[in-house]
Amino acid sequence: FRNPEGDKAWRLIDEAGCRGLIHGGAQVSEKHCNFLINLGEATAADIEGLGETVRRRVRERTGVELIWEIRRVGLPCRGAA
């Protein structure tokens, strides 16, 4: 995720309790919690769902809306949120 002005995305993600969070085959990295990693069998929906969960938790905890740093191609995955 992009760093919001005046803060770091990784810090907000960590503060929201998302370090190590798993959704399907995707996980928020334990080493750098602004990285979403494939545990081996993650689908696009797993990655997108995990990212949207992180965004929601950060928004609820801090009021900050994280913005995806990646450029999505295609339609959003069903059931990703």
PDB file of C-alpha atoms in Angstrom:
ATOM      1  CA  PHE A   1       0.000   0.000   0.000  1.00  0.00           C
ATOM      2  CA  ARG A   2       1.074   3.583  -0.564  1.00  0.00           C
ATOM      3  CA  ASN A   3       2.384   5.428   2.448  1.00  0.00           C
ATOM      4  CA  PRO A   4      -0.184   7.998   3.564  1.00  0.00           C
ATOM      5  CA  GLU A   5       1.125  11.514   4.020  1.00  0.00           C
ATOM      6  CA  GLY A   6       3.026  11.791   7.286  1.00  0.00           C
ATOM      7  CA  ASP A   7       2.986   8.082   8.131  1.00  0.00           C
ATOM      8  CA  LYS A   8       4.063   4.629   6.958  1.00  0.00           C
ATOM      9  CA  ALA A   9       1.616   2.026   5.688  1.00  0.00           C
ATOM     10  CA  TRP A  10       3.502  -0.799   7.417  1.00  0.00           C
ATOM     11  CA  ARG A  11       3.155   0.936  10.796  1.00  0.00           C
ATOM     12  CA  LEU A  12      -0.601   1.383  10.389  1.00  0.00           C
ATOM     13  CA  ILE A  13      -0.989  -2.237   9.250  1.00  0.00           C
ATOM     14  CA  ASP A  14       0.978  -3.448  12.260  1.00  0.00           C
ATOM     15  CA  GLU A  15      -0.992  -1.185  14.629  1.00  0.00           C
ATOM     16  CA  ALA A  16      -4.232  -2.653  13.242  1.00  0.00           C
ATOM     17  CA  GLY A  17      -3.027  -6.148  14.209  1.00  0.00           C
ATOM     18  CA  CYS A  18      -2.616  -7.435  10.661  1.00  0.00           C
ATOM     19  CA  ARG A  19       0.987  -8.716  10.783  1.00  0.00           C
ATOM     20  CA  GLY A  20       0.812 -12.432   9.887  1.00  0.00           C
ATOM     21  CA  LEU A  21      -2.912 -12.302   9.038  1.00  0.00           C
ATOM     22  CA  ILE A  22      -3.967 -15.119   6.658  1.00  0.00           C
ATOM     23  CA  HIS A  23      -6.801 -15.157   4.114  1.00  0.00           C
ATOM     24  CA  GLY A  24      -7.010 -18.343   2.043  1.00  0.00           C
ATOM     25  CA  GLY A  25      -3.523 -18.936   0.648  1.00  0.00           C
ATOM     26  CA  ALA A  26      -2.308 -15.367   1.225  1.00  0.00           C
ATOM     27  CA  GLN A  27      -0.623 -13.837   4.249  1.00  0.00           C
ATOM     28  CA  VAL A  28       0.502 -10.431   5.461  1.00  0.00           C
ATOM     29  CA  SER A  29       4.265 -10.857   5.772  1.00  0.00           C
ATOM     30  CA  GLU A  30       5.659 -11.331   9.278  1.00  0.00           C
ATOM     31  CA  LYS A  31       8.915  -9.614   8.200  1.00  0.00           C
ATOM     32  CA  HIS A  32       7.462  -6.575   6.408  1.00  0.00           C
ATOM     33  CA  CYS A  33       3.759  -6.167   6.966  1.00  0.00           C
ATOM     34  CA  ASN A  34       3.231  -3.997   3.888  1.00  0.00           C
ATOM     35  CA  PHE A  35       3.893  -7.109   1.761  1.00  0.00           C
ATOM     36  CA  LEU A  36       1.165  -9.618   0.910  1.00  0.00           C
ATOM     37  CA  ILE A  37       2.662 -13.027   0.170  1.00  0.00           C
ATOM     38  CA  ASN A  38       1.465 -16.176  -1.548  1.00  0.00           C
ATOM     39  CA  LEU A  39       1.825 -19.177   0.752  1.00  0.00           C
ATOM     40  CA  GLY A  40       1.844 -21.428  -2.310  1.00  0.00           C
ATOM     41  CA  GLU A  41      -1.721 -21.749  -3.523  1.00  0.00           C
ATOM     42  CA  ALA A  42      -3.164 -18.234  -3.188  1.00  0.00           C
ATOM     43  CA  THR A  43      -5.686 -17.084  -5.760  1.00  0.00           C
ATOM     44  CA  ALA A  44      -6.171 -13.513  -6.941  1.00  0.00           C
ATOM     45  CA  ALA A  45      -9.292 -13.458  -4.757  1.00  0.00           C
ATOM     46  CA  ASP A  46      -7.203 -14.488  -1.725  1.00  0.00           C
ATOM     47  CA  ILE A  47      -4.714 -11.658  -2.293  1.00  0.00           C
ATOM     48  CA  GLU A  48      -7.423  -9.094  -2.979  1.00  0.00           C
ATOM     49  CA  GLY A  49      -9.531 -10.274  -0.053  1.00  0.00           C
ATOM     50  CA  LEU A  50      -6.578 -10.084   2.306  1.00  0.00           C
ATOM     51  CA  GLY A  51      -5.720  -6.600   1.091  1.00  0.00           C
ATOM     52  CA  GLU A  52      -9.290  -5.393   1.514  1.00  0.00           C
ATOM     53  CA  THR A  53      -9.405  -6.865   5.026  1.00  0.00           C
ATOM     54  CA  VAL A  54      -6.195  -5.006   5.875  1.00  0.00           C
ATOM     55  CA  ARG A  55      -7.613  -1.762   4.434  1.00  0.00           C
ATOM     56  CA  ARG A  56     -10.822  -2.161   6.465  1.00  0.00           C
ATOM     57  CA  ARG A  57      -9.000  -2.926   9.720  1.00  0.00           C
ATOM     58  CA  VAL A  58      -6.631   0.015   9.279  1.00  0.00           C
ATOM     59  CA  ARG A  59      -9.556   2.334   8.482  1.00  0.00           C
ATOM     60  CA  GLU A  60     -11.521   1.130  11.535  1.00  0.00           C
ATOM     61  CA  ARG A  61      -8.507   1.388  13.865  1.00  0.00           C
ATOM     62  CA  THR A  62      -6.907   4.624  12.626  1.00  0.00           C
ATOM     63  CA  GLY A  63      -9.354   6.365  10.297  1.00  0.00           C
ATOM     64  CA  VAL A  64      -6.750   6.207   7.507  1.00  0.00           C
ATOM     65  CA  GLU A  65      -7.826   4.844   4.114  1.00  0.00           C
ATOM     66  CA  LEU A  66      -4.913   2.874   2.647  1.00  0.00           C
ATOM     67  CA  ILE A  67      -4.550   3.051  -1.125  1.00  0.00           C
ATOM     68  CA  TRP A  68      -3.375   0.042  -3.121  1.00  0.00           C
ATOM     69  CA  GLU A  69       0.118   0.601  -4.527  1.00  0.00           C
ATOM     70  CA  ILE A  70      -0.329  -2.027  -7.219  1.00  0.00           C
ATOM     71  CA  ARG A  71      -2.168  -1.366 -10.450  1.00  0.00           C
ATOM     72  CA  ARG A  72      -5.079  -3.767 -10.725  1.00  0.00           C
ATOM     73  CA  VAL A  73      -5.937  -5.206 -14.123  1.00  0.00           C
ATOM     74  CA  GLY A  74      -9.367  -6.636 -14.871  1.00  0.00           C
ATOM     75  CA  LEU A  75     -12.444  -6.827 -12.721  1.00  0.00           C
ATOM     76  CA  PRO A  76     -12.394  -7.054  -8.917  1.00  0.00           C
ATOM     77  CA  CYS A  77     -12.611 -10.626  -7.637  1.00  0.00           C
ATOM     78  CA  ARG A  78     -15.964 -11.772  -6.287  1.00  0.00           C
ATOM     79  CA  GLY A  79     -15.948 -12.317  -2.564  1.00  0.00           C
ATOM     80  CA  ALA A  80     -12.686 -10.430  -2.142  1.00  0.00           C
ATOM     81  CA  ALA A  81     -13.932  -8.090   0.563  1.00  0.00           C
TER      82      ALA A  81
END
